[in-house]
Tab-separated table of C-alpha atoms and ligand atoms in Angstrom:
chain	number	residue	atom	x	y	z
A	1	UNK	CA	26.282	-12.016	10.683
A	2	UNK	CA	22.879	-11.040	9.172
A	3	UNK	CA	22.921	-8.985	6.018
A	4	UNK	CA	20.764	-6.330	4.815
A	5	UNK	CA	18.859	-5.971	1.434
A	6	UNK	CA	20.704	-3.451	-0.964
A	7	UNK	CA	19.363	-1.636	-4.095
A	8	UNK	CA	22.095	-1.163	-6.529
A	9	UNK	CA	21.335	0.657	-10.012
A	10	UNK	CA	17.634	-0.061	-9.452
A	11	UNK	CA	18.666	-3.828	-8.830
A	12	UNK	CA	17.882	-5.653	-5.644
A	13	UNK	CA	21.004	-7.404	-3.903
A	14	UNK	CA	19.785	-9.923	-1.387
A	15	UNK	CA	22.301	-11.376	0.830
A	16	UNK	CA	22.165	-15.257	1.716
A	17	UNK	CA	21.195	-14.274	5.422
A	18	UNK	CA	18.602	-11.170	4.922
A	19	UNK	CA	17.369	-9.481	7.885
A	20	UNK	CA	13.619	-9.338	7.580
A	21	UNK	CA	11.283	-6.969	9.799
A	22	UNK	CA	8.247	-8.992	11.123
A	23	UNK	CA	5.217	-7.219	12.452
A	24	UNK	CA	2.786	-9.768	14.103
A	25	UNK	CA	-0.182	-7.424	14.122
A	26	UNK	CA	-3.318	-7.993	16.188
A	27	UNK	CA	-6.575	-10.023	16.413
A	28	UNK	CA	-5.441	-13.393	14.288
A	29	UNK	CA	-2.313	-11.822	13.282
A	30	UNK	CA	0.104	-13.373	15.742
A	31	UNK	CA	-1.287	-16.775	15.111
A	32	UNK	CA	-1.137	-16.847	11.383
A	33	UNK	CA	2.286	-15.012	11.145
A	34	UNK	CA	3.619	-17.401	13.894
A	35	UNK	CA	2.623	-20.414	11.550
A	36	UNK	CA	3.788	-18.697	8.314
A	37	UNK	CA	7.312	-17.918	9.584
A	38	UNK	CA	7.734	-21.601	10.310
A	39	UNK	CA	6.632	-22.823	6.924
A	40	UNK	CA	8.980	-20.188	5.441
A	41	UNK	CA	11.777	-20.993	7.308
A	42	UNK	CA	11.344	-24.518	6.516
A	43	UNK	CA	10.927	-23.978	2.520
A	44	UNK	CA	14.217	-21.890	2.688
A	45	UNK	CA	15.945	-24.785	4.528
A	46	UNK	CA	14.864	-27.678	2.080
A	47	UNK	CA	15.569	-25.545	-0.856
A	48	UNK	CA	19.130	-24.171	-0.160
A	49	UNK	CA	20.124	-26.876	2.666
A	50	UNK	CA	21.165	-24.336	5.050
A	51	UNK	CA	23.176	-21.887	2.495
A	52	UNK	CA	20.526	-19.372	3.036
A	53	UNK	CA	18.624	-18.522	6.173
A	54	UNK	CA	16.132	-15.632	6.995
A	55	UNK	CA	16.866	-13.660	10.064
A	56	UNK	CA	13.337	-12.320	11.409
A	57	UNK	CA	13.361	-9.329	13.719
A	58	UNK	CA	10.182	-8.469	15.487
A	59	UNK	CA	9.085	-4.906	15.549
A	60	UNK	CA	5.473	-3.558	16.952
A	61	UNK	CA	2.664	-1.733	15.124
A	62	UNK	CA	-1.147	-1.320	15.293
A	63	UNK	CA	-3.149	-1.727	18.557
A	64	UNK	CA	-0.564	-3.398	20.500
A	65	UNK	CA	1.895	-0.687	19.824
A	66	UNK	CA	-0.488	2.046	20.636
A	67	UNK	CA	-1.045	0.244	23.981
A	68	UNK	CA	2.835	-0.085	24.799
A	69	UNK	CA	4.389	2.664	23.023
A	70	UNK	CA	1.600	5.218	22.649
A	71	UNK	CA	1.845	5.271	18.773
A	72	UNK	CA	0.277	3.008	16.109
A	73	UNK	CA	3.249	3.256	13.977
A	74	UNK	CA	6.656	3.716	16.144
A	75	UNK	CA	9.565	5.370	14.739
A	76	UNK	CA	11.641	2.515	15.409
A	77	UNK	CA	9.508	0.109	13.355
A	78	UNK	CA	9.466	2.513	10.495
A	79	UNK	CA	13.172	2.809	10.361
A	80	UNK	CA	13.725	-0.747	10.547
A	81	UNK	CA	11.775	-1.629	7.705
A	82	UNK	CA	13.347	1.162	5.708
A	83	UNK	CA	16.774	-0.047	6.527
A	84	UNK	CA	16.098	-3.899	6.145
A	85	UNK	CA	14.126	-2.813	3.020
A	86	UNK	CA	11.486	-5.734	3.910
A	87	UNK	CA	9.027	-6.676	6.372
A	88	UNK	CA	6.268	-9.346	6.528
A	89	UNK	CA	3.144	-8.380	8.463
A	90	UNK	CA	0.087	-9.411	9.846
A	91	UNK	CA	-3.270	-7.645	9.781
A	92	UNK	CA	-4.041	-4.770	12.085
A	93	UNK	CA	-7.456	-3.600	13.414
A	94	UNK	CA	-8.746	-0.191	12.217
A	95	UNK	CA	-11.776	1.053	14.333
A	96	UNK	CA	-14.331	2.147	12.061
A	97	UNK	CA	-15.901	5.722	12.009
A	98	UNK	CA	-13.958	6.936	15.298
A	99	UNK	CA	-10.938	5.988	16.945
A	100	UNK	CA	-7.106	5.900	15.989
A	101	UNK	CA	-6.416	6.066	12.608
A	102	UNK	CA	-5.201	3.155	10.350
A	103	UNK	CA	-1.617	1.723	11.074
A	104	UNK	CA	-1.730	-0.152	7.665
A	105	UNK	CA	-2.682	3.142	5.942
A	106	UNK	CA	0.180	4.940	7.881
A	107	UNK	CA	2.488	2.415	6.963
A	108	UNK	CA	1.773	2.608	3.130
A	109	UNK	CA	1.951	6.391	3.368
A	110	UNK	CA	5.088	7.011	5.574
A	111	UNK	CA	7.040	4.362	3.388
A	112	UNK	CA	5.500	5.578	0.061
A	113	UNK	CA	4.235	1.935	-0.731
A	114	UNK	CA	2.362	2.888	-3.894
A	115	UNK	CA	1.875	-0.335	-5.413
A	116	UNK	CA	-0.155	-3.008	-3.708
A	117	UNK	CA	-0.083	-6.199	-5.369
A	118	UNK	CA	-2.459	-8.982	-5.067
A	119	UNK	CA	-2.084	-12.488	-7.136
A	120	UNK	CA	-5.341	-14.333	-6.955
A	121	UNK	CA	-5.633	-17.928	-8.477
A	122	UNK	CA	-7.045	-21.003	-8.079
A	123	UNK	CA	-5.742	-24.205	-5.914
A	124	UNK	CA	-7.215	-27.297	-7.263
A	125	UNK	CA	-9.589	-28.913	-4.634
A	126	UNK	CA	-10.514	-25.415	-2.765
A	127	UNK	CA	-14.503	-25.315	-3.223
A	128	UNK	CA	-15.595	-22.106	-5.271
A	129	UNK	CA	-18.946	-21.019	-6.311
A	130	UNK	CA	-17.330	-20.799	-10.118
A	131	UNK	CA	-17.885	-23.368	-12.861
A	132	UNK	CA	-14.342	-23.272	-14.115
A	133	UNK	CA	-12.434	-21.440	-10.968
A	134	UNK	CA	-8.970	-22.511	-12.750
A	135	UNK	CA	-9.673	-20.006	-15.507
A	136	UNK	CA	-9.269	-16.888	-12.722
A	137	UNK	CA	-5.631	-16.132	-12.756
A	138	UNK	CA	-4.988	-12.475	-12.265
A	139	UNK	CA	-2.448	-10.201	-10.459
A	140	UNK	CA	-4.192	-7.068	-9.507
A	141	UNK	CA	-2.026	-3.853	-8.826
A	142	UNK	CA	-3.901	-1.060	-6.720
A	143	UNK	CA	-2.820	2.168	-6.189
A	144	UNK	CA	-1.928	2.589	-2.951
A	145	UNK	CA	-1.274	6.426	-1.968
A	146	UNK	CA	-4.084	8.266	-3.430
A	147	UNK	CA	-8.095	8.414	-4.220
A	148	UNK	CA	-10.504	8.331	-1.506
A	149	UNK	CA	-8.194	6.373	0.834
A	150	UNK	CA	-5.557	9.326	0.966
A	151	UNK	CA	-7.537	10.498	4.067
A	152	UNK	CA	-8.442	13.764	3.014
A	153	UNK	CA	-11.930	14.156	4.386
A	154	UNK	CA	-13.692	16.369	6.736
A	155	UNK	CA	-16.666	15.608	9.247
A	156	UNK	CA	-20.103	17.170	8.716
A	157	UNK	CA	-20.311	20.432	10.200
A	158	UNK	CA	-16.495	20.907	10.399
A	159	UNK	CA	-15.177	24.376	9.699
A	160	UNK	CA	-12.961	22.723	6.944
A	161	UNK	CA	-16.301	21.123	5.491
A	162	UNK	CA	-18.134	24.122	5.429
A	163	UNK	CA	-15.497	26.182	4.026
A	164	UNK	CA	-14.917	23.606	1.235
A	165	UNK	CA	-18.698	23.695	0.493
A	166	UNK	CA	-18.798	27.200	0.358
A	167	UNK	CA	-15.954	27.334	-2.136
A	168	UNK	CA	-17.082	24.416	-4.334
A	169	UNK	CA	-20.711	26.158	-4.499
A	170	UNK	CA	-18.786	29.201	-5.609
A	171	UNK	CA	-17.563	27.249	-8.523
A	172	UNK	CA	-21.019	26.389	-9.256
A	173	UNK	CA	-21.284	22.588	-7.962
A	174	UNK	CA	-24.018	21.610	-5.955
A	175	UNK	CA	-23.105	20.081	-2.503
A	176	UNK	CA	-25.765	19.778	0.061
A	177	UNK	CA	-24.942	21.678	3.327
A	178	UNK	CA	-24.042	20.142	6.228
A	179	UNK	CA	-22.538	17.301	4.296
A	180	UNK	CA	-19.389	15.568	5.337
A	181	UNK	CA	-16.785	15.909	2.512
A	182	UNK	CA	-13.816	13.721	0.878
A	183	UNK	CA	-11.309	14.457	-1.763
A	184	UNK	CA	-10.326	12.181	-4.450
A	185	UNK	CA	-6.981	12.993	-5.607
A	186	UNK	CA	-5.624	11.077	-8.590
A	187	UNK	CA	-2.211	12.128	-10.091
A	188	UNK	CA	-0.394	11.515	-13.340
A	189	UNK	CA	2.732	10.933	-11.215
A	190	UNK	CA	1.193	8.307	-9.137
A	191	UNK	CA	-0.730	6.512	-11.660
A	192	UNK	CA	1.603	6.271	-14.116
A	193	UNK	CA	4.512	4.806	-11.612
A	194	UNK	CA	2.004	2.176	-10.591
A	195	UNK	CA	1.148	1.339	-14.220
A	196	UNK	CA	4.624	1.157	-15.036
A	197	UNK	CA	5.323	-1.277	-12.373
A	198	UNK	CA	2.688	-3.469	-13.659
A	199	UNK	CA	3.822	-3.024	-17.389
A	200	UNK	CA	7.070	-4.192	-16.152
A	201	UNK	CA	5.854	-7.005	-14.169
A	202	UNK	CA	3.600	-8.346	-17.093
A	203	UNK	CA	6.918	-8.150	-19.417
A	204	UNK	CA	9.075	-10.139	-16.708
A	205	UNK	CA	6.510	-12.701	-16.119
A	206	UNK	CA	5.488	-13.270	-19.506
A	207	UNK	CA	1.738	-11.963	-18.807
A	208	UNK	CA	0.360	-10.526	-21.899
A	209	UNK	CA	-3.149	-9.037	-21.083
A	210	UNK	CA	-3.018	-5.742	-18.860
A	211	UNK	CA	-6.526	-4.288	-18.010
A	212	UNK	CA	-6.842	-0.610	-16.766
A	213	UNK	CA	-9.911	-0.850	-14.622
A	214	UNK	CA	-11.630	2.637	-13.690
A	215	UNK	CA	-14.998	4.468	-13.341
A	216	UNK	CA	-14.317	6.876	-15.967
A	217	UNK	CA	-17.509	7.252	-17.484
A	218	UNK	CA	-18.844	8.938	-14.380
A	219	UNK	CA	-15.620	10.503	-12.595
A	220	UNK	CA	-13.876	11.703	-16.087
A	221	UNK	CA	-11.073	13.884	-14.454
A	222	UNK	CA	-9.959	11.453	-11.879
A	223	UNK	CA	-10.658	7.774	-13.004
A	224	UNK	CA	-10.785	8.760	-16.665
A	225	UNK	CA	-7.397	10.238	-16.340
A	226	UNK	CA	-6.068	7.253	-14.795
A	227	UNK	CA	-7.249	5.337	-17.937
A	228	UNK	CA	-5.771	7.950	-20.242
A	229	UNK	CA	-2.413	8.147	-18.611
A	230	UNK	CA	-2.519	4.290	-18.850
A	231	UNK	CA	-2.601	4.169	-22.363
A	232	UNK	CA	-0.188	7.049	-22.768
A	233	UNK	CA	2.373	5.233	-20.716
A	234	UNK	CA	1.707	1.824	-22.483
A	235	UNK	CA	2.277	3.528	-25.956
A	236	UNK	CA	5.432	4.912	-24.580
A	237	UNK	CA	6.959	1.761	-22.907
A	238	UNK	CA	5.495	-0.884	-25.318
A	239	UNK	CA	5.883	0.695	-28.532
A	240	UNK	CA	5.139	-1.672	-31.407
A	241	UNK	CA	4.796	-4.518	-29.322
A	242	UNK	CA	1.344	-2.887	-27.771
A	243	UNK	CA	-1.743	-4.895	-29.246
A	244	UNK	CA	-5.037	-3.377	-29.332
A	245	UNK	CA	-8.382	-4.974	-28.425
A	246	UNK	CA	-9.124	-5.434	-32.364
A	247	UNK	CA	-6.096	-7.355	-32.604
A	248	UNK	CA	-6.846	-9.793	-29.790
A	249	UNK	CA	-8.873	-13.007	-30.205
A	250	UNK	CA	-12.182	-13.936	-28.280
A	251	UNK	CA	-10.094	-14.630	-25.185
A	252	UNK	CA	-8.330	-11.348	-25.625
A	253	UNK	CA	-5.086	-12.910	-26.457
A	254	UNK	CA	-3.042	-10.702	-28.355
A	255	UNK	CA	-0.913	-11.926	-31.445
A	256	UNK	CA	2.342	-13.389	-30.633
A	257	UNK	CA	4.908	-11.150	-29.372
A	258	UNK	CA	2.408	-8.582	-28.239
A	259	UNK	CA	1.168	-7.241	-25.127
A	260	UNK	CA	-2.698	-6.367	-25.076
A	261	UNK	CA	-3.451	-3.079	-23.008
A	262	UNK	CA	-7.323	-2.859	-22.468
A	263	UNK	CA	-9.768	-1.008	-19.923
A	264	UNK	CA	-12.624	-1.978	-18.286
A	265	UNK	CA	-15.489	-0.091	-16.528
A	266	UNK	CA	-15.117	-1.131	-12.806
A	267	UNK	CA	-18.678	-2.200	-12.352
A	268	UNK	CA	-18.272	-4.341	-15.725
A	269	UNK	CA	-14.948	-5.708	-14.305
A	270	UNK	CA	-16.864	-7.417	-11.495
A	271	UNK	CA	-19.067	-9.243	-14.077
A	272	UNK	CA	-16.067	-10.182	-16.272
A	273	UNK	CA	-14.214	-11.817	-13.077
A	274	UNK	CA	-17.228	-14.234	-12.780
A	275	UNK	CA	-18.385	-14.636	-16.657
A	276	UNK	CA	-15.079	-14.263	-18.534
A	277	UNK	CA	-11.971	-14.481	-16.155
A	278	UNK	CA	-9.684	-15.811	-18.737
A	279	UNK	CA	-9.918	-12.120	-20.603
A	280	UNK	CA	-7.414	-10.897	-17.728
A	281	UNK	CA	-4.279	-11.558	-16.553
A	282	UNK	CA	-2.988	-8.076	-15.059
A	283	UNK	CA	-5.210	-5.746	-13.532
A	284	UNK	CA	-4.286	-2.253	-12.732
A	285	UNK	CA	-6.456	0.093	-10.861
A	286	UNK	CA	-7.301	3.150	-8.538
A	287	UNK	CA	-7.408	2.471	-4.696
A	288	UNK	CA	-10.874	2.026	-4.137
A	289	UNK	CA	-11.858	-0.111	-7.030
A	290	UNK	CA	-8.792	-2.301	-6.293
A	291	UNK	CA	-10.020	-2.873	-2.692
A	292	UNK	CA	-13.125	-4.135	-3.791
A	293	UNK	CA	-12.202	-5.931	-6.809
A	294	UNK	CA	-9.458	-8.098	-4.716
A	295	UNK	CA	-11.687	-9.232	-2.111
A	296	UNK	CA	-14.187	-10.207	-4.559
A	297	UNK	CA	-11.779	-12.157	-6.744
A	298	UNK	CA	-10.278	-13.727	-3.681
A	299	UNK	CA	-13.959	-14.913	-2.846
A	300	UNK	CA	-14.309	-16.395	-6.148
A	301	UNK	CA	-11.494	-19.114	-5.350
A	302	UNK	CA	-11.573	-19.951	-1.837
A	303	UNK	CA	-12.100	-16.634	0.343
A	304	UNK	CA	-9.900	-14.312	2.005
A	305	UNK	CA	-7.912	-16.655	4.115
A	306	UNK	CA	-5.935	-17.730	0.808
A	307	UNK	CA	-5.177	-14.510	-0.880
A	308	UNK	CA	-1.591	-13.261	-0.526
A	309	UNK	CA	-0.224	-9.655	-0.937
A	310	UNK	CA	2.694	-7.116	-1.106
A	311	UNK	CA	2.987	-3.423	-0.880
A	312	UNK	CA	5.855	-2.026	-3.052
A	313	UNK	CA	7.518	1.390	-2.789
A	314	UNK	CA	10.832	1.905	-4.252
A	315	UNK	CA	13.419	-0.055	-2.521
A	316	UNK	CA	11.137	-1.067	0.104
A	317	UNK	CA	8.406	-3.749	0.224
A	318	UNK	CA	5.915	-5.135	2.736
A	319	UNK	CA	4.397	-8.466	2.301
A	320	UNK	CA	1.144	-9.294	3.993
A	321	UNK	CA	-2.273	-10.979	4.161
A	322	UNK	CA	-5.187	-9.545	1.987
A	323	UNK	CA	-7.560	-10.304	4.878
A	324	UNK	CA	-8.003	-8.280	8.035
A	325	UNK	CA	-7.707	-9.167	11.657
A	326	UNK	CA	-10.972	-11.058	12.263
A	327	UNK	CA	-10.897	-10.131	16.011
A	328	UNK	CA	-13.746	-12.783	16.640
A	329	UNK	CA	-11.561	-15.760	16.008
A	330	UNK	CA	-8.460	-14.466	17.732
A	331	UNK	CA	-6.502	-16.597	19.974
A	332	UNK	CA	-8.375	-19.554	18.751
A	333	UNK	CA	-6.013	-21.112	16.500
A	334	UNK	CA	-8.706	-21.747	13.882
A	335	UNK	CA	-8.123	-19.295	10.984
A	336	UNK	CA	-6.451	-20.172	7.649
A	337	UNK	CA	-2.897	-19.054	7.778
A	338	UNK	CA	-2.386	-19.649	3.936
A	339	UNK	CA	-2.480	-16.120	3.200
A	340	UNK	CA	0.460	-15.045	4.974
A	341	UNK	CA	1.964	-18.235	3.965
A	342	UNK	CA	1.569	-17.327	0.379
A	343	UNK	CA	2.800	-13.760	1.068
A	344	UNK	CA	5.778	-15.324	2.486
A	345	UNK	CA	6.181	-17.170	-0.825
A	346	UNK	CA	5.743	-13.789	-2.778
A	347	UNK	CA	8.664	-12.321	-0.607
A	348	UNK	CA	10.933	-15.062	-1.627
A	349	UNK	CA	10.066	-14.686	-5.506
A	350	UNK	CA	11.068	-10.888	-4.708
A	351	UNK	CA	14.326	-11.965	-3.501
A	352	UNK	CA	15.049	-14.155	-6.364
A	353	UNK	CA	14.933	-17.271	-4.312
A	354	UNK	CA	11.888	-19.088	-6.694
A	355	UNK	CA	12.897	-22.574	-5.579
A	356	UNK	CA	11.963	-22.190	-1.777
A	357	UNK	CA	8.686	-20.059	-3.160
A	358	UNK	CA	7.504	-22.742	-5.300
A	359	UNK	CA	8.096	-25.586	-2.576
A	360	UNK	CA	5.523	-23.660	-0.555
A	361	UNK	CA	3.257	-23.356	-3.183
A	362	UNK	CA	3.243	-26.806	-4.044
A	363	UNK	CA	2.949	-28.001	-0.575
A	364	UNK	CA	-0.179	-25.733	0.048
A	365	UNK	CA	-1.456	-27.071	-3.108
A	366	UNK	CA	-0.809	-30.690	-2.029
A	367	UNK	CA	-2.268	-30.245	1.568
A	368	UNK	CA	-5.665	-28.779	0.226
A	369	UNK	CA	-5.724	-31.353	-2.391
A	370	UNK	CA	-5.569	-34.099	0.420
A	371	UNK	CA	-8.446	-32.017	1.956
A	372	UNK	CA	-6.377	-31.149	5.116
A	373	UNK	CA	-7.982	-27.599	5.703
A	374	UNK	CA	-8.918	-25.146	8.451
A	375	UNK	CA	-12.657	-24.336	9.286
A	376	UNK	CA	-13.293	-22.064	6.462
A	377	UNK	CA	-12.924	-24.608	3.819
A	378	UNK	CA	-13.965	-27.602	5.972
A	379	UNK	CA	-17.144	-26.196	6.440
A	380	UNK	CA	-17.825	-26.468	2.608
A	381	UNK	CA	-15.772	-29.367	1.471
A	382	UNK	CA	-16.893	-33.135	1.738
A	383	UNK	CA	-14.821	-35.505	3.545
A	384	UNK	CA	-12.374	-33.013	4.814
A	385	UNK	CA	-9.833	-33.377	7.605
A	386	UNK	CA	-10.216	-30.170	9.901
A	387	UNK	CA	-6.959	-28.966	11.431
A	388	UNK	CA	-5.939	-25.918	13.243
A	389	UNK	CA	-4.185	-22.909	12.222
A	390	UNK	CA	-1.043	-24.395	13.376
A	391	UNK	CA	-1.742	-27.538	12.306
A	392	UNK	CA	-2.259	-26.644	8.940
A	393	UNK	CA	1.344	-25.042	8.910
A	394	UNK	CA	2.775	-28.273	10.333
A	395	UNK	CA	0.612	-30.370	7.474
A	396	UNK	CA	2.299	-27.873	4.926
A	397	UNK	CA	5.721	-28.464	6.443
A	398	UNK	CA	5.334	-32.194	6.439
A	399	UNK	CA	4.345	-31.860	2.699
A	400	UNK	CA	7.522	-29.950	1.998
A	401	UNK	CA	9.767	-32.561	3.783
A	402	UNK	CA	7.875	-35.524	1.558
A	403	UNK	CA	8.366	-33.562	-1.546
B	501	NAD	P1	-11.623	-9.580	8.170
B	501	NAD	O1	-10.882	-10.061	6.892
B	501	NAD	O2	-10.630	-9.594	9.463
B	501	NAD	O3	-12.685	-10.609	8.272
B	501	NAD	C1	-13.955	-10.821	7.546
B	501	NAD	C2	-14.117	-12.201	7.451
B	501	NAD	O4	-13.261	-13.048	6.686
B	501	NAD	C3	-13.989	-13.023	8.816
B	501	NAD	O5	-15.071	-13.023	9.624
B	501	NAD	C4	-13.746	-14.302	8.682
B	501	NAD	O6	-14.985	-15.138	8.360
B	501	NAD	C5	-12.980	-14.232	7.322
B	501	NAD	N1	-11.326	-14.321	7.352
B	501	NAD	C6	-10.682	-13.442	7.375
B	501	NAD	N2	-9.372	-13.855	7.472
B	501	NAD	C7	-9.414	-15.110	7.639
B	501	NAD	C8	-8.614	-16.094	7.449
B	501	NAD	N3	-7.469	-16.100	7.870
B	501	NAD	N4	-9.166	-17.750	7.727
B	501	NAD	C9	-10.169	-17.767	7.447
B	501	NAD	N5	-11.392	-16.905	7.519
B	501	NAD	C10	-10.849	-15.796	7.396
B	501	NAD	O7	-12.279	-8.067	7.719
B	501	NAD	P2	-13.185	-7.167	8.767
B	501	NAD	O8	-14.031	-8.158	9.795
B	501	NAD	O9	-13.790	-6.380	7.851
B	501	NAD	O10	-12.112	-6.302	9.568
B	501	NAD	C11	-11.666	-6.815	10.943
B	501	NAD	C12	-10.474	-5.701	11.008
B	501	NAD	O11	-9.376	-5.929	10.089
B	501	NAD	C13	-10.926	-4.206	10.919
B	501	NAD	O12	-10.576	-3.506	12.035
B	501	NAD	C14	-10.438	-3.605	9.590
B	501	NAD	O13	-10.059	-2.567	9.499
B	501	NAD	C15	-8.921	-4.779	9.598
B	501	NAD	N6	-8.198	-4.922	8.485
B	501	NAD	C16	-6.941	-5.120	8.302
B	501	NAD	C17	-6.421	-5.145	7.204
B	501	NAD	C18	-4.712	-5.198	7.196
B	501	NAD	O14	-4.083	-5.116	8.044
B	501	NAD	N7	-4.159	-5.027	5.947
B	501	NAD	C19	-6.896	-5.508	6.137
B	501	NAD	C20	-8.387	-5.450	6.055
B	501	NAD	C21	-9.117	-5.248	7.300
């Protein structure tokens, strides 16, 4: 009988045969997710010899759910993720500027998945525009529920926009008549619960440099407050273990036993990621900064097809690729499934099944080292063997069997 993940006193209890919701998504979603499920199953089987097994249960969301059930996020899907406490999901299309709202954003809001976590590191052999791509090894914690993504915006000329403009003009702020307007809420509550998670992660994983990224020089009361709340919480949680930038060495390593908390203005951070990636290990930031930064960081070490991600709430986690649904490649069995495969490995780590997670990472690394890759990497690699999406998955499975 499959079991459900439970949370007891803040600790995760994962049975040997957990139920996991799977959302295939649309566009390239179904092909990358199908490939990833096979790889994850194989890894669990190899690592635990049948003593542990995942029970995937399919639920719908996004464009497909809208067509079939008239809802981008059917209540049965939400209910299942809440009950199982975990889901693996493929990308979902969101129309730009019009049409239906984003199923991704709805999912994050409904389940209060407040921490979007995106590890970005280099896999040897992957072509990179950097001279020393191996120096980039960061985990980005991006706030998921606030900022300009919270969806509080009003169309130009709408009753709400007109009223809001009148109100702020009454307060002495100059907003051009006829503008569309959006709000950028940043709260102490949401900022601190994200930053707390990043500090706890750093302590658990032995990461010693935490960077608060913000645009507080310009947006003092929102982005600037995020930075200030970060330092405040760091002082409270780390006490004597908190290192200041003055105590750190040239590569920002703190003295032994201490954790450095530093901050960086967002535009300077983009430069640092390219010029001095070794100065950063854990990056904590607001929603929009985190969106841009994680795509840019992923591009430095092989592109969107490589970067995994997860969205955490309290007692619930949804693992997903960083990339979107790339509709132009849908149904061609062509794109790189690594992102969802590695998101699956993140999920296994979350379960406390690191043996299976490492099997996956090592097998992906070995396959890429052998230059067996999908089109996105084959086009920029010498003497590569081009494989399909499912073909790549099969090679990763074979590597696990050999290993
Ligand atoms: P995208 O990530 O889908 O594609 C951008 C480009 O990246 C593609 O053209 C392709 O060249 C490359 N790419 C992406 N995934 C790849 C893979 N697995 N292998 C190889 N190359 C890959 O971004 P987009 O075109 O801006 O967005 C398309 C749709 O996806 C939009 O509707 C957007 O809203 C949605 N989206 C969804 C999510 C999500 O579900 N979490 C995230 C981002 C975008």
